[in-house]
Amino acid sequence: MQAEQELADNLGTSAPQLDASTLHPWVWGSIQGLWGSGHYRQAVGMAAVAVNAQAQAKVGRKDLSEWKLLTNAFGLKDPEPGEPRLRLAPKEDSDTWRSRHEGAAAFARGVYAGIRNPIAHEAGDELEENEALEHLAAFSILARWIDTATVEKAP
């Protein structure tokens, strides 16, 4: 048992580790300098800005941003002129298709309302590194969904 404890002390646990460099490039690429200097709170805020900018560019809209933009873009309705949609899969009449898009919209609302807004609008202490990394992972998930989605425009 002592040898097992020594191994754990020297090698760490067998729990998986998150390598920040594997986060979506929109996230990690936008914050490396801030992260390296220990500005974790500012890095998370910058990641939120970067994901928003990429989403706006992808759907060609600057009239909406953040959760409002993504709620509209992942919406279930057919696209309208000037309001393209992001599709995670070809449109079909299934619960799974609806769930994916409703979930993506809800997730976007959550990360912008629950992570980005407090960082941007409330004074607070510097984030702990592990908490900031968890926040970045959430924005990375959203970035991957946006990046891999196809844009559906009105006919």
PDB file of N, CA, C and O in Angstrom, residues 43-71:
ATOM      1  N   ALA A  43      -9.137  35.938 -19.804  1.00  0.00           N
ATOM      2  CA  ALA A  43      -9.048  34.942 -20.877  1.00  0.00           C
ATOM      3  C   ALA A  43     -10.416  34.341 -21.178  1.00  0.00           C
ATOM      4  O   ALA A  43     -10.783  34.177 -22.345  1.00  0.00           O
ATOM      5  N   VAL A  44     -11.173  34.027 -20.149  1.00  0.00           N
ATOM      6  CA  VAL A  44     -12.515  33.467 -20.366  1.00  0.00           C
ATOM      7  C   VAL A  44     -13.398  34.491 -21.073  1.00  0.00           C
ATOM      8  O   VAL A  44     -14.121  34.163 -22.020  1.00  0.00           O
ATOM      9  N   GLY A  45     -13.324  35.751 -20.643  1.00  0.00           N
ATOM     10  CA  GLY A  45     -14.095  36.799 -21.305  1.00  0.00           C
ATOM     11  C   GLY A  45     -13.711  36.958 -22.766  1.00  0.00           C
ATOM     12  O   GLY A  45     -14.575  37.112 -23.634  1.00  0.00           O
ATOM     13  N   MET A  46     -12.426  36.875 -23.057  1.00  0.00           N
ATOM     14  CA  MET A  46     -11.955  37.001 -24.438  1.00  0.00           C
ATOM     15  C   MET A  46     -12.410  35.806 -25.275  1.00  0.00           C
ATOM     16  O   MET A  46     -12.756  35.973 -26.447  1.00  0.00           O
ATOM     17  N   ALA A  47     -12.421  34.624 -24.700  1.00  0.00           N
ATOM     18  CA  ALA A  47     -12.900  33.441 -25.423  1.00  0.00           C
ATOM     19  C   ALA A  47     -14.366  33.623 -25.806  1.00  0.00           C
ATOM     20  O   ALA A  47     -14.774  33.289 -26.926  1.00  0.00           O
ATOM     21  N   ALA A  48     -15.162  34.174 -24.902  1.00  0.00           N
ATOM     22  CA  ALA A  48     -16.579  34.421 -25.194  1.00  0.00           C
ATOM     23  C   ALA A  48     -16.726  35.401 -26.353  1.00  0.00           C
ATOM     24  O   ALA A  48     -17.564  35.213 -27.246  1.00  0.00           O
ATOM     25  N   VAL A  49     -15.899  36.445 -26.361  1.00  0.00           N
ATOM     26  CA  VAL A  49     -15.928  37.429 -27.444  1.00  0.00           C
ATOM     27  C   VAL A  49     -15.534  36.772 -28.765  1.00  0.00           C
ATOM     28  O   VAL A  49     -16.153  37.007 -29.806  1.00  0.00           O
ATOM     29  N   ALA A  50     -14.507  35.947 -28.736  1.00  0.00           N
ATOM     30  CA  ALA A  50     -14.026  35.298 -29.957  1.00  0.00           C
ATOM     31  C   ALA A  50     -15.068  34.352 -30.546  1.00  0.00           C
ATOM     32  O   ALA A  50     -15.289  34.343 -31.763  1.00  0.00           O
ATOM     33  N   VAL A  51     -15.714  33.560 -29.703  1.00  0.00           N
ATOM     34  CA  VAL A  51     -16.752  32.635 -30.196  1.00  0.00           C
ATOM     35  C   VAL A  51     -17.909  33.431 -30.786  1.00  0.00           C
ATOM     36  O   VAL A  51     -18.429  33.092 -31.854  1.00  0.00           O
ATOM     37  N   ASN A  52     -18.292  34.514 -30.136  1.00  0.00           N
ATOM     38  CA  ASN A  52     -19.363  35.357 -30.665  1.00  0.00           C
ATOM     39  C   ASN A  52     -18.991  35.918 -32.035  1.00  0.00           C
ATOM     40  O   ASN A  52     -19.801  35.890 -32.966  1.00  0.00           O
ATOM     41  N   ALA A  53     -17.779  36.429 -32.171  1.00  0.00           N
ATOM     42  CA  ALA A  53     -17.347  37.016 -33.440  1.00  0.00           C
ATOM     43  C   ALA A  53     -17.356  35.976 -34.559  1.00  0.00           C
ATOM     44  O   ALA A  53     -17.789  36.266 -35.682  1.00  0.00           O
ATOM     45  N   GLN A  54     -16.924  34.782 -34.264  1.00  0.00           N
ATOM     46  CA  GLN A  54     -16.919  33.716 -35.269  1.00  0.00           C
ATOM     47  C   GLN A  54     -18.346  33.319 -35.645  1.00  0.00           C
ATOM     48  O   GLN A  54     -18.634  33.054 -36.819  1.00  0.00           O
ATOM     49  N   ALA A  55     -19.236  33.263 -34.662  1.00  0.00           N
ATOM     50  CA  ALA A  55     -20.638  32.930 -34.940  1.00  0.00           C
ATOM     51  C   ALA A  55     -21.270  34.010 -35.817  1.00  0.00           C
ATOM     52  O   ALA A  55     -21.981  33.697 -36.782  1.00  0.00           O
ATOM     53  N   GLN A  56     -21.029  35.275 -35.493  1.00  0.00           N
ATOM     54  CA  GLN A  56     -21.567  36.363 -36.307  1.00  0.00           C
ATOM     55  C   GLN A  56     -21.059  36.265 -37.740  1.00  0.00           C
ATOM     56  O   GLN A  56     -21.829  36.444 -38.688  1.00  0.00           O
ATOM     57  N   ALA A  57     -19.782  35.984 -37.897  1.00  0.00           N
ATOM     58  CA  ALA A  57     -19.213  35.873 -39.246  1.00  0.00           C
ATOM     59  C   ALA A  57     -19.809  34.691 -39.999  1.00  0.00           C
ATOM     60  O   ALA A  57     -20.109  34.797 -41.188  1.00  0.00           O
ATOM     61  N   LYS A  58     -20.005  33.591 -39.302  1.00  0.00           N
ATOM     62  CA  LYS A  58     -20.513  32.391 -39.974  1.00  0.00           C
ATOM     63  C   LYS A  58     -21.918  32.607 -40.515  1.00  0.00           C
ATOM     64  O   LYS A  58     -22.231  32.184 -41.622  1.00  0.00           O
ATOM     65  N   VAL A  59     -22.771  33.251 -39.737  1.00  0.00           N
ATOM     66  CA  VAL A  59     -24.152  33.460 -40.198  1.00  0.00           C
ATOM     67  C   VAL A  59     -24.344  34.816 -40.865  1.00  0.00           C
ATOM     68  O   VAL A  59     -25.438  35.123 -41.339  1.00  0.00           O
ATOM     69  N   GLY A  60     -23.294  35.626 -40.908  1.00  0.00           N
ATOM     70  CA  GLY A  60     -23.378  36.907 -41.587  1.00  0.00           C
ATOM     71  C   GLY A  60     -24.292  37.906 -40.914  1.00  0.00           C
ATOM     72  O   GLY A  60     -24.996  38.665 -41.577  1.00  0.00           O
ATOM     73  N   ARG A  61     -24.272  37.920 -39.576  1.00  0.00           N
ATOM     74  CA  ARG A  61     -25.138  38.838 -38.834  1.00  0.00           C
ATOM     75  C   ARG A  61     -24.339  39.558 -37.758  1.00  0.00           C
ATOM     76  O   ARG A  61     -23.644  38.923 -36.981  1.00  0.00           O
ATOM     77  N   LYS A  62     -24.500  40.858 -37.708  1.00  0.00           N
ATOM     78  CA  LYS A  62     -23.919  41.647 -36.620  1.00  0.00           C
ATOM     79  C   LYS A  62     -25.003  42.394 -35.845  1.00  0.00           C
ATOM     80  O   LYS A  62     -24.696  43.134 -34.922  1.00  0.00           O
ATOM     81  N   ASP A  63     -26.261  42.184 -36.250  1.00  0.00           N
ATOM     82  CA  ASP A  63     -27.362  42.853 -35.572  1.00  0.00           C
ATOM     83  C   ASP A  63     -27.734  42.164 -34.263  1.00  0.00           C
ATOM     84  O   ASP A  63     -28.407  42.738 -33.420  1.00  0.00           O
ATOM     85  N   LEU A  64     -27.294  40.925 -34.098  1.00  0.00           N
ATOM     86  CA  LEU A  64     -27.498  40.179 -32.857  1.00  0.00           C
ATOM     87  C   LEU A  64     -26.153  39.654 -32.392  1.00  0.00           C
ATOM     88  O   LEU A  64     -25.228  39.485 -33.189  1.00  0.00           O
ATOM     89  N   SER A  65     -26.068  39.357 -31.116  1.00  0.00           N
ATOM     90  CA  SER A  65     -24.833  38.775 -30.618  1.00  0.00           C
ATOM     91  C   SER A  65     -25.127  37.798 -29.487  1.00  0.00           C
ATOM     92  O   SER A  65     -26.243  37.723 -28.970  1.00  0.00           O
ATOM     93  N   GLU A  66     -24.124  37.023 -29.189  1.00  0.00           N
ATOM     94  CA  GLU A  66     -24.101  36.084 -28.079  1.00  0.00           C
ATOM     95  C   GLU A  66     -25.341  35.199 -28.052  1.00  0.00           C
ATOM     96  O   GLU A  66     -25.689  34.582 -29.048  1.00  0.00           O
ATOM     97  N   TRP A  67     -25.997  35.104 -26.902  1.00  0.00           N
ATOM     98  CA  TRP A  67     -27.082  34.125 -26.777  1.00  0.00           C
ATOM     99  C   TRP A  67     -28.270  34.461 -27.666  1.00  0.00           C
ATOM    100  O   TRP A  67     -28.952  33.566 -28.151  1.00  0.00           O
ATOM    101  N   LYS A  68     -28.525  35.744 -27.920  1.00  0.00           N
ATOM    102  CA  LYS A  68     -29.645  36.103 -28.799  1.00  0.00           C
ATOM    103  C   LYS A  68     -29.363  35.629 -30.225  1.00  0.00           C
ATOM    104  O   LYS A  68     -30.242  35.080 -30.890  1.00  0.00           O
ATOM    105  N   LEU A  69     -28.151  35.844 -30.681  1.00  0.00           N
ATOM    106  CA  LEU A  69     -27.753  35.387 -32.017  1.00  0.00           C
ATOM    107  C   LEU A  69     -27.873  33.872 -32.122  1.00  0.00           C
ATOM    108  O   LEU A  69     -28.457  33.347 -33.075  1.00  0.00           O
ATOM    109  N   LEU A  70     -27.340  33.169 -31.135  1.00  0.00           N
ATOM    110  CA  LEU A  70     -27.284  31.711 -31.235  1.00  0.00           C
ATOM    111  C   LEU A  70     -28.629  31.053 -30.979  1.00  0.00           C
ATOM    112  O   LEU A  70     -28.925  30.007 -31.553  1.00  0.00           O
ATOM    113  N   THR A  71     -29.466  31.669 -30.165  1.00  0.00           N
ATOM    114  CA  THR A  71     -30.828  31.153 -29.995  1.00  0.00           C
ATOM    115  C   THR A  71     -31.563  31.234 -31.329  1.00  0.00           C
ATOM    116  O   THR A  71     -32.254  30.302 -31.733  1.00  0.00           O
TER     117      THR A  71
END
